[in-house]
Amino acid sequence: LVVGEFGGPSALELIEVPMPQPGPGQVRVAVKASSINPIDLSTRSGALAAAGLVPRAPITALGWDVAGSVEAIGSTVSRFEVGQSVVGLRDLISAVPGAHATHVVLDESALAPAPRSATWAEAATLPLNALTAARSLDHAEVEAGGWLLVTGAAGAVGGFAVELAAQRGLRTIAVASAEDEEFVLGLGADEFVPRAELLAQPVREIVPGGVGAVIDAASIGIVAHEALRGGGRFISLVRPLAPPPIRGTTVVVQEVFADGERLGELVRLVEAGRLTLRVADEVPLSQASRAYERVAEGGLRGRLVLVP
Ligand SMILES: NC(=O)c1ccc[n+]([C@@H]2O[C@H](COP(=O)([O-])OP(=O)(O)OC[C@H]3O[C@@H](n4cnc5c(N)ncnc54)[C@H](OP(=O)(O)O)[C@@H]3O)[C@@H](O)[C@H]2O)c1
């Protein structure tokens, strides 16, 4: 699945390219499932290229999350063998094909064994957003017992962040739509605040002085920053939407990268029943344009997953 001229859903095109061959240290994966993430929509629309995050090229391939089986391995590959079930992250946007394809070649270091307890579609919802949530928590630097605010808590990154924070002993205030209250509290949030134009007051009623860190998965910027204590840490996921550091705060823009070892740790949490994988629907790769449209329309809970 590629885009030539950036634009709406009709800009997407399924093309045939030569079968990608794994080089040294690389693995070819026969893709069984690949989820559609917000970054795929930004790639298709041209927003990523406009931001200078993807080089302009005649075609740009889509898809980051991979669940599938190892089909071929390059020289020096030592951790995987043909036939093995894996999950992985394709983080080099300029590589063709991407993960929305029948086959993709990834570095061995980008892969982990697939969770045995998950379907292909469920497994495909893990890599991008769980890695992002885990790294965002590292950047937050909140000690056990400290307070964390997670916006967009019912979304993919936010949901994983709430679950991982609870496992680290953090106390979490989750911000999401009112209808998602029960869901995010079920993930392990300690407190719930419905999304609103101003968050400082309701959050500071729970934590006088403000929270120690914010993971802003809803990209609401300064509104969430107002709930942060002076000197606290603010984790943004979208560089242009990061607020400036004020009141002595530190603003970190988290940028995900493929990390098979870390992904392996997250896979073990899935197998232990400690991370929740959510699939909104499975759609054949041949209907990708319509699937992207459904994601753009919003309102989905869980990921839409493309199945070649
Ligand atoms: N830099 C990185 O490393 C990295 C990695 C992964 C993702 N990202 C980015 O991180 C963002 C989140 O990704 P995602 O996959 O978690 O997206 P997602 O699943 O769409 O979740 C976003 C959530 O934010 C909610 N939301 C929107 N506006 C809100 C507001 N004003 N207050 C509270 N909640 C609000 C949405 O709720 P509704 O659906 O009800 O509107 C949704 O539940 C995206 O922009 C994505 O591109 C960055």
Tab-separated table of C-alpha atoms and ligand atoms in Angstrom:
chain	number	residue	atom	x	y	z
A	1	LEU	CA	0.000	0.000	0.000
A	2	VAL	CA	1.547	3.282	-1.086
A	3	VAL	CA	0.723	6.919	-1.665
A	4	GLY	CA	2.083	8.893	-4.625
A	5	GLU	CA	0.413	12.311	-4.600
A	6	PHE	CA	-0.457	12.957	-0.945
A	7	GLY	CA	-4.155	13.433	-0.242
A	8	GLY	CA	-7.370	11.785	0.916
A	9	PRO	CA	-8.327	8.091	0.920
A	10	SER	CA	-8.300	7.904	-2.889
A	11	ALA	CA	-4.586	8.777	-2.818
A	12	LEU	CA	-3.859	5.257	-1.582
A	13	GLU	CA	-2.856	2.632	-4.102
A	14	LEU	CA	-2.049	-1.067	-3.964
A	15	ILE	CA	0.891	-1.813	-6.239
A	16	GLU	CA	3.154	-4.777	-6.917
A	17	VAL	CA	6.843	-4.411	-6.147
A	18	PRO	CA	9.629	-7.025	-6.402
A	19	MET	CA	9.676	-9.384	-3.421
A	20	PRO	CA	11.920	-7.651	-0.818
A	21	GLN	CA	15.011	-9.678	0.050
A	22	PRO	CA	16.509	-9.619	3.546
A	23	GLY	CA	20.067	-8.307	3.721
A	24	PRO	CA	22.555	-9.105	6.480
A	25	GLY	CA	20.847	-8.947	9.868
A	26	GLN	CA	17.419	-8.686	8.282
A	27	VAL	CA	14.293	-10.814	8.250
A	28	ARG	CA	11.463	-11.043	5.721
A	29	VAL	CA	8.101	-11.330	7.428
A	30	ALA	CA	4.966	-12.627	5.718
A	31	VAL	CA	2.508	-10.117	7.150
A	32	LYS	CA	-0.587	-11.613	8.790
A	33	ALA	CA	-1.886	-8.360	10.278
A	34	SER	CA	-0.918	-4.683	10.440
A	35	SER	CA	-2.858	-1.993	12.243
A	36	ILE	CA	-3.686	1.492	10.962
A	37	ASN	CA	-2.321	4.204	13.256
A	38	PRO	CA	-2.744	7.998	13.265
A	39	ILE	CA	0.742	8.368	11.744
A	40	ASP	CA	-0.385	6.419	8.665
A	41	LEU	CA	-3.120	8.993	8.083
A	42	SER	CA	-0.572	11.813	8.476
A	43	THR	CA	1.705	10.037	6.000
A	44	ARG	CA	-1.097	9.695	3.453
A	45	SER	CA	-2.219	13.319	3.800
A	46	GLY	CA	1.320	14.646	3.330
A	47	ALA	CA	1.467	16.185	6.826
A	48	LEU	CA	4.589	14.175	7.683
A	49	ALA	CA	6.351	15.200	4.494
A	50	ALA	CA	5.369	18.837	5.087
A	51	ALA	CA	6.886	18.567	8.574
A	52	GLY	CA	10.110	17.251	7.053
A	53	LEU	CA	9.740	13.840	8.704
A	54	VAL	CA	9.697	11.787	5.512
A	55	PRO	CA	11.767	12.456	2.411
A	56	ARG	CA	9.764	13.297	-0.677
A	57	ALA	CA	9.803	10.368	-3.093
A	58	PRO	CA	7.679	9.168	-6.046
A	59	ILE	CA	5.924	6.734	-3.682
A	60	THR	CA	5.735	6.473	0.094
A	61	ALA	CA	4.717	3.190	1.739
A	62	LEU	CA	2.385	2.931	4.729
A	63	GLY	CA	2.209	0.881	7.916
A	64	TRP	CA	4.355	0.520	11.035
A	65	ASP	CA	2.965	-2.383	13.086
A	66	VAL	CA	3.717	-5.934	11.966
A	67	ALA	CA	2.477	-9.324	13.126
A	68	GLY	CA	3.441	-12.255	10.939
A	69	SER	CA	5.678	-15.201	10.338
A	70	VAL	CA	9.345	-15.258	9.409
A	71	GLU	CA	9.656	-16.285	5.779
A	72	ALA	CA	13.350	-15.700	5.012
A	73	ILE	CA	16.400	-14.609	6.962
A	74	GLY	CA	19.581	-12.826	5.901
A	75	SER	CA	23.113	-13.730	6.916
A	76	THR	CA	24.095	-13.173	10.569
A	77	VAL	CA	20.482	-13.404	11.783
A	78	SER	CA	20.690	-15.307	15.049
A	79	ARG	CA	17.505	-14.727	17.043
A	80	PHE	CA	14.857	-15.852	14.552
A	81	GLU	CA	14.206	-18.798	12.266
A	82	VAL	CA	11.936	-19.421	9.302
A	83	GLY	CA	8.364	-20.168	10.379
A	84	GLN	CA	8.553	-18.331	13.688
A	85	SER	CA	5.678	-15.996	14.672
A	86	VAL	CA	6.878	-12.453	15.316
A	87	VAL	CA	5.784	-8.899	15.976
A	88	GLY	CA	7.795	-5.864	14.983
A	89	LEU	CA	7.956	-2.211	14.137
A	90	ARG	CA	8.911	-0.676	10.807
A	91	ASP	CA	10.161	2.764	11.796
A	92	LEU	CA	11.902	3.833	8.570
A	93	ILE	CA	9.093	5.612	6.747
A	94	SER	CA	10.988	5.827	3.466
A	95	ALA	CA	11.348	2.015	3.171
A	96	VAL	CA	9.182	0.312	0.505
A	97	PRO	CA	7.188	-1.815	1.135
A	98	GLY	CA	5.862	-0.753	4.540
A	99	ALA	CA	3.923	-2.963	6.921
A	100	HIS	CA	0.640	-2.510	5.020
A	101	ALA	CA	1.777	-5.125	2.532
A	102	THR	CA	1.922	-8.877	2.083
A	103	HIS	CA	5.639	-8.931	2.966
A	104	VAL	CA	8.016	-6.593	4.736
A	105	VAL	CA	11.752	-6.744	5.492
A	106	LEU	CA	12.842	-5.546	8.925
A	107	ASP	CA	16.068	-5.546	10.888
A	108	GLU	CA	16.253	-8.495	13.268
A	109	SER	CA	16.620	-5.948	16.064
A	110	ALA	CA	13.130	-4.596	15.317
A	111	LEU	CA	11.399	-7.920	16.051
A	112	ALA	CA	10.252	-9.978	19.026
A	113	PRO	CA	8.505	-13.354	19.256
A	114	ALA	CA	4.732	-12.833	18.905
A	115	PRO	CA	2.598	-13.163	22.053
A	116	ARG	CA	1.321	-16.750	22.216
A	117	SER	CA	-1.941	-15.627	23.814
A	118	ALA	CA	-2.965	-13.173	21.080
A	119	THR	CA	-4.554	-13.425	17.641
A	120	TRP	CA	-2.610	-11.978	14.714
A	121	ALA	CA	-4.829	-8.892	14.722
A	122	GLU	CA	-4.429	-8.367	18.453
A	123	ALA	CA	-0.659	-8.823	18.208
A	124	ALA	CA	-0.534	-6.167	15.471
A	125	THR	CA	-1.888	-3.553	17.890
A	126	LEU	CA	1.068	-3.879	20.257
A	127	PRO	CA	4.402	-2.623	18.860
A	128	LEU	CA	4.041	1.074	17.989
A	129	ASN	CA	1.802	2.157	20.799
A	130	ALA	CA	3.072	-0.016	23.650
A	131	LEU	CA	6.684	0.953	22.870
A	132	THR	CA	5.589	4.596	22.829
A	133	ALA	CA	3.763	4.274	26.141
A	134	ALA	CA	6.709	2.490	27.794
A	135	ARG	CA	9.238	5.093	26.627
A	136	SER	CA	6.915	7.941	27.584
A	137	LEU	CA	6.814	6.535	31.113
A	138	ASP	CA	10.618	6.371	31.179
A	139	HIS	CA	10.749	10.045	30.178
A	140	ALA	CA	8.142	10.921	32.834
A	141	GLU	CA	10.563	9.873	35.599
A	142	VAL	CA	7.801	9.558	38.205
A	143	GLU	CA	8.646	7.431	41.245
A	144	ALA	CA	6.216	4.828	42.612
A	145	GLY	CA	3.478	6.644	44.523
A	146	GLY	CA	3.884	9.819	42.447
A	147	TRP	CA	1.123	11.312	40.314
A	148	LEU	CA	0.914	11.078	36.505
A	149	LEU	CA	-1.691	12.650	34.215
A	150	VAL	CA	-2.510	10.770	30.994
A	151	THR	CA	-4.612	12.569	28.354
A	152	GLY	CA	-6.234	10.546	25.569
A	153	ALA	CA	-6.308	7.717	28.092
A	154	ALA	CA	-8.847	5.675	26.131
A	155	GLY	CA	-6.663	5.749	23.014
A	156	ALA	CA	-3.963	3.285	22.053
A	157	VAL	CA	-0.920	5.009	23.598
A	158	GLY	CA	-2.928	6.372	26.534
A	159	GLY	CA	-4.468	3.001	27.398
A	160	PHE	CA	-1.101	1.237	27.447
A	161	ALA	CA	0.387	4.136	29.458
A	162	VAL	CA	-2.310	3.792	32.129
A	163	GLU	CA	-1.746	0.033	32.414
A	164	LEU	CA	2.058	0.301	32.529
A	165	ALA	CA	1.924	3.188	35.024
A	166	ALA	CA	-0.221	1.139	37.407
A	167	GLN	CA	2.306	-1.702	37.175
A	168	ARG	CA	5.082	0.716	38.158
A	169	GLY	CA	3.109	1.798	41.226
A	170	LEU	CA	2.312	5.278	39.887
A	171	ARG	CA	-0.952	6.998	40.716
A	172	THR	CA	-2.695	8.026	37.514
A	173	ILE	CA	-5.329	10.571	36.612
A	174	ALA	CA	-6.846	9.595	33.271
A	175	VAL	CA	-8.431	12.181	30.970
A	176	ALA	CA	-10.861	10.836	28.372
A	177	SER	CA	-14.446	11.189	27.165
A	178	ALA	CA	-17.057	10.636	29.882
A	179	GLU	CA	-18.263	7.405	28.223
A	180	ASP	CA	-14.753	5.930	28.593
A	181	GLU	CA	-14.569	6.438	32.373
A	182	GLU	CA	-15.322	2.844	33.324
A	183	PHE	CA	-12.908	1.531	30.708
A	184	VAL	CA	-9.884	3.611	31.788
A	185	LEU	CA	-10.521	2.994	35.481
A	186	GLY	CA	-10.570	-0.718	34.567
A	187	LEU	CA	-7.098	-0.319	33.046
A	188	GLY	CA	-5.825	0.802	36.450
A	189	ALA	CA	-6.279	4.581	36.544
A	190	ASP	CA	-6.760	5.886	40.087
A	191	GLU	CA	-8.814	8.927	39.133
A	192	PHE	CA	-10.836	10.038	36.130
A	193	VAL	CA	-11.283	13.571	34.788
A	194	PRO	CA	-13.572	14.051	31.768
A	195	ARG	CA	-11.987	15.905	28.856
A	196	ALA	CA	-12.688	19.621	29.074
A	197	GLU	CA	-11.417	22.960	27.831
A	198	LEU	CA	-9.591	23.526	31.112
A	199	LEU	CA	-7.985	20.754	33.160
A	200	ALA	CA	-5.891	22.584	35.762
A	201	GLN	CA	-8.662	22.993	38.303
A	202	PRO	CA	-10.170	19.481	38.302
A	203	VAL	CA	-6.702	17.901	38.370
A	204	ARG	CA	-5.406	20.202	41.121
A	205	GLU	CA	-8.493	19.383	43.213
A	206	ILE	CA	-7.194	15.797	43.230
A	207	VAL	CA	-3.476	16.640	43.463
A	208	PRO	CA	-2.940	20.069	45.060
A	209	GLY	CA	0.068	21.708	43.428
A	210	GLY	CA	-0.255	19.631	40.258
A	211	VAL	CA	0.951	16.261	38.981
A	212	GLY	CA	4.618	15.288	38.672
A	213	ALA	CA	4.353	14.438	34.976
A	214	VAL	CA	1.968	14.466	32.030
A	215	ILE	CA	1.827	12.053	29.113
A	216	ASP	CA	-0.156	14.047	26.549
A	217	ALA	CA	-1.485	11.319	24.267
A	218	ALA	CA	-4.373	13.584	23.182
A	219	SER	CA	-1.920	16.314	22.082
A	220	ILE	CA	-3.813	19.059	23.911
A	221	GLY	CA	-0.599	20.824	24.932
A	222	ILE	CA	-0.877	23.807	27.259
A	223	VAL	CA	-4.268	22.728	28.653
A	224	ALA	CA	-2.642	19.593	30.071
A	225	HIS	CA	0.550	21.462	30.995
A	226	GLU	CA	-1.530	23.687	33.320
A	227	ALA	CA	-2.131	20.610	35.489
A	228	LEU	CA	1.631	20.013	35.880
A	229	ARG	CA	3.496	21.117	39.002
A	230	GLY	CA	6.334	23.616	38.630
A	231	GLY	CA	9.494	21.744	37.634
A	232	GLY	CA	7.488	18.733	36.423
A	233	ARG	CA	7.950	16.762	33.215
A	234	PHE	CA	5.678	16.986	30.173
A	235	ILE	CA	5.807	14.243	27.552
A	236	SER	CA	4.500	15.238	24.139
A	237	LEU	CA	4.015	12.774	21.288
A	238	VAL	CA	3.684	15.251	18.439
A	239	ARG	CA	6.489	17.813	18.127
A	240	PRO	CA	4.498	20.695	16.572
A	241	LEU	CA	1.878	20.378	19.330
A	242	ALA	CA	4.322	20.389	22.276
A	243	PRO	CA	3.886	23.373	24.612
A	244	PRO	CA	6.938	25.452	25.545
A	245	PRO	CA	8.521	24.669	28.921
A	246	ILE	CA	7.332	27.204	31.502
A	247	ARG	CA	7.439	27.328	35.333
A	248	GLY	CA	10.694	25.350	35.231
A	249	THR	CA	9.101	22.356	33.534
A	250	THR	CA	10.865	20.009	31.143
A	251	VAL	CA	9.081	19.233	27.872
A	252	VAL	CA	10.202	16.045	26.155
A	253	VAL	CA	9.042	15.012	22.689
A	254	GLN	CA	8.949	11.233	22.701
A	255	GLU	CA	9.919	9.659	19.360
A	256	VAL	CA	9.378	5.926	19.051
A	257	PHE	CA	11.963	3.635	17.454
A	258	ALA	CA	12.100	-0.078	16.725
A	259	ASP	CA	13.467	-1.979	19.710
A	260	GLY	CA	12.895	-5.733	19.635
A	261	GLU	CA	14.275	-6.297	23.104
A	262	ARG	CA	11.897	-3.810	24.707
A	263	LEU	CA	9.070	-5.145	22.560
A	264	GLY	CA	9.861	-8.615	23.912
A	265	GLU	CA	9.295	-7.340	27.459
A	266	LEU	CA	5.919	-5.947	26.392
A	267	VAL	CA	5.025	-9.263	24.719
A	268	ARG	CA	5.650	-11.013	28.042
A	269	LEU	CA	3.264	-8.579	29.752
A	270	VAL	CA	0.611	-9.433	27.142
A	271	GLU	CA	1.132	-13.149	27.824
A	272	ALA	CA	0.797	-12.483	31.559
A	273	GLY	CA	-2.548	-10.753	30.923
A	274	ARG	CA	-1.175	-7.375	32.007
A	275	LEU	CA	-1.573	-5.425	28.744
A	276	THR	CA	-4.912	-5.102	26.944
A	277	LEU	CA	-4.941	-5.439	23.143
A	278	ARG	CA	-7.928	-3.903	21.398
A	279	VAL	CA	-9.074	-4.595	17.845
A	280	ALA	CA	-11.972	-2.560	16.432
A	281	ASP	CA	-12.208	-4.639	13.270
A	282	GLU	CA	-10.205	-6.651	10.748
A	283	VAL	CA	-10.291	-5.476	7.124
A	284	PRO	CA	-8.747	-7.074	4.015
A	285	LEU	CA	-5.709	-5.159	2.741
A	286	SER	CA	-7.544	-4.846	-0.584
A	287	GLN	CA	-10.050	-2.530	1.156
A	288	ALA	CA	-7.389	-0.310	2.730
A	289	SER	CA	-8.753	2.994	1.361
A	290	ARG	CA	-12.125	2.468	2.980
A	291	ALA	CA	-10.435	1.313	6.197
A	292	TYR	CA	-8.360	4.522	6.331
A	293	GLU	CA	-11.572	6.485	5.834
A	294	ARG	CA	-13.172	4.706	8.792
A	295	VAL	CA	-10.179	5.588	10.983
A	296	ALA	CA	-10.336	9.225	9.849
A	297	GLU	CA	-14.057	9.376	10.698
A	298	GLY	CA	-13.110	8.663	14.341
A	299	GLY	CA	-15.177	7.025	17.050
A	300	LEU	CA	-13.436	3.643	16.848
A	301	ARG	CA	-12.406	1.899	20.045
A	302	GLY	CA	-9.349	-0.231	19.390
A	303	ARG	CA	-7.404	-0.467	16.161
A	304	LEU	CA	-8.572	-1.230	12.663
A	305	VAL	CA	-6.272	-3.985	11.443
A	306	LEU	CA	-5.426	-4.724	7.810
A	307	VAL	CA	-5.141	-8.379	6.881
A	308	PRO	CA	-3.361	-9.241	3.592
B	1	LIG	N1	5.996	10.345	18.804
B	1	LIG	C1	5.738	9.067	18.954
B	1	LIG	O1	6.635	8.295	19.312
B	1	LIG	C2	4.349	8.569	18.744
B	1	LIG	C3	4.093	7.198	18.713
B	1	LIG	C4	2.775	6.760	18.596
B	1	LIG	C5	1.746	7.699	18.478
B	1	LIG	N2	2.053	9.010	18.429
B	1	LIG	C6	0.984	10.019	18.324
B	1	LIG	O2	0.332	10.036	19.583
B	1	LIG	C7	-1.029	10.411	19.410
B	1	LIG	C8	-1.922	9.383	20.095
B	1	LIG	O3	-1.852	8.179	19.373
B	1	LIG	P1	-2.926	7.036	19.620
B	1	LIG	O4	-2.603	5.950	18.699
B	1	LIG	O5	-3.054	6.753	21.073
B	1	LIG	O6	-4.260	7.782	19.125
B	1	LIG	P2	-5.747	7.352	19.422
B	1	LIG	O7	-5.842	5.894	19.668
B	1	LIG	O8	-6.582	7.998	18.368
B	1	LIG	O9	-6.049	8.044	20.832
B	1	LIG	C9	-6.130	9.416	21.013
B	1	LIG	C10	-7.156	9.612	22.090
B	1	LIG	O10	-7.205	10.981	22.455
B	1	LIG	C11	-8.561	11.305	22.696
B	1	LIG	N3	-8.707	12.738	22.659
B	1	LIG	C12	-8.707	13.570	21.590
B	1	LIG	N4	-8.841	14.831	22.001
B	1	LIG	C13	-8.926	14.808	23.349
B	1	LIG	C14	-9.076	15.795	24.367
B	1	LIG	N5	-9.198	17.082	24.047
B	1	LIG	N6	-9.095	15.393	25.670
B	1	LIG	C15	-8.973	14.097	25.994
B	1	LIG	N7	-8.860	13.102	25.074
B	1	LIG	C16	-8.840	13.475	23.775
B	1	LIG	C17	-9.318	10.550	21.662
B	1	LIG	O11	-10.650	10.375	22.071
B	1	LIG	P3	-11.846	10.299	20.985
B	1	LIG	O12	-11.540	9.148	20.077
B	1	LIG	O13	-13.041	10.097	21.848
B	1	LIG	O14	-11.818	11.628	20.280
B	1	LIG	C18	-8.564	9.210	21.667
B	1	LIG	O15	-9.110	8.342	22.632
B	1	LIG	C19	-1.238	10.523	17.911
B	1	LIG	O16	-1.126	11.871	17.539
B	1	LIG	C20	-0.086	9.729	17.334
B	1	LIG	O17	0.276	10.117	16.031
B	1	LIG	C21	3.323	9.474	18.560
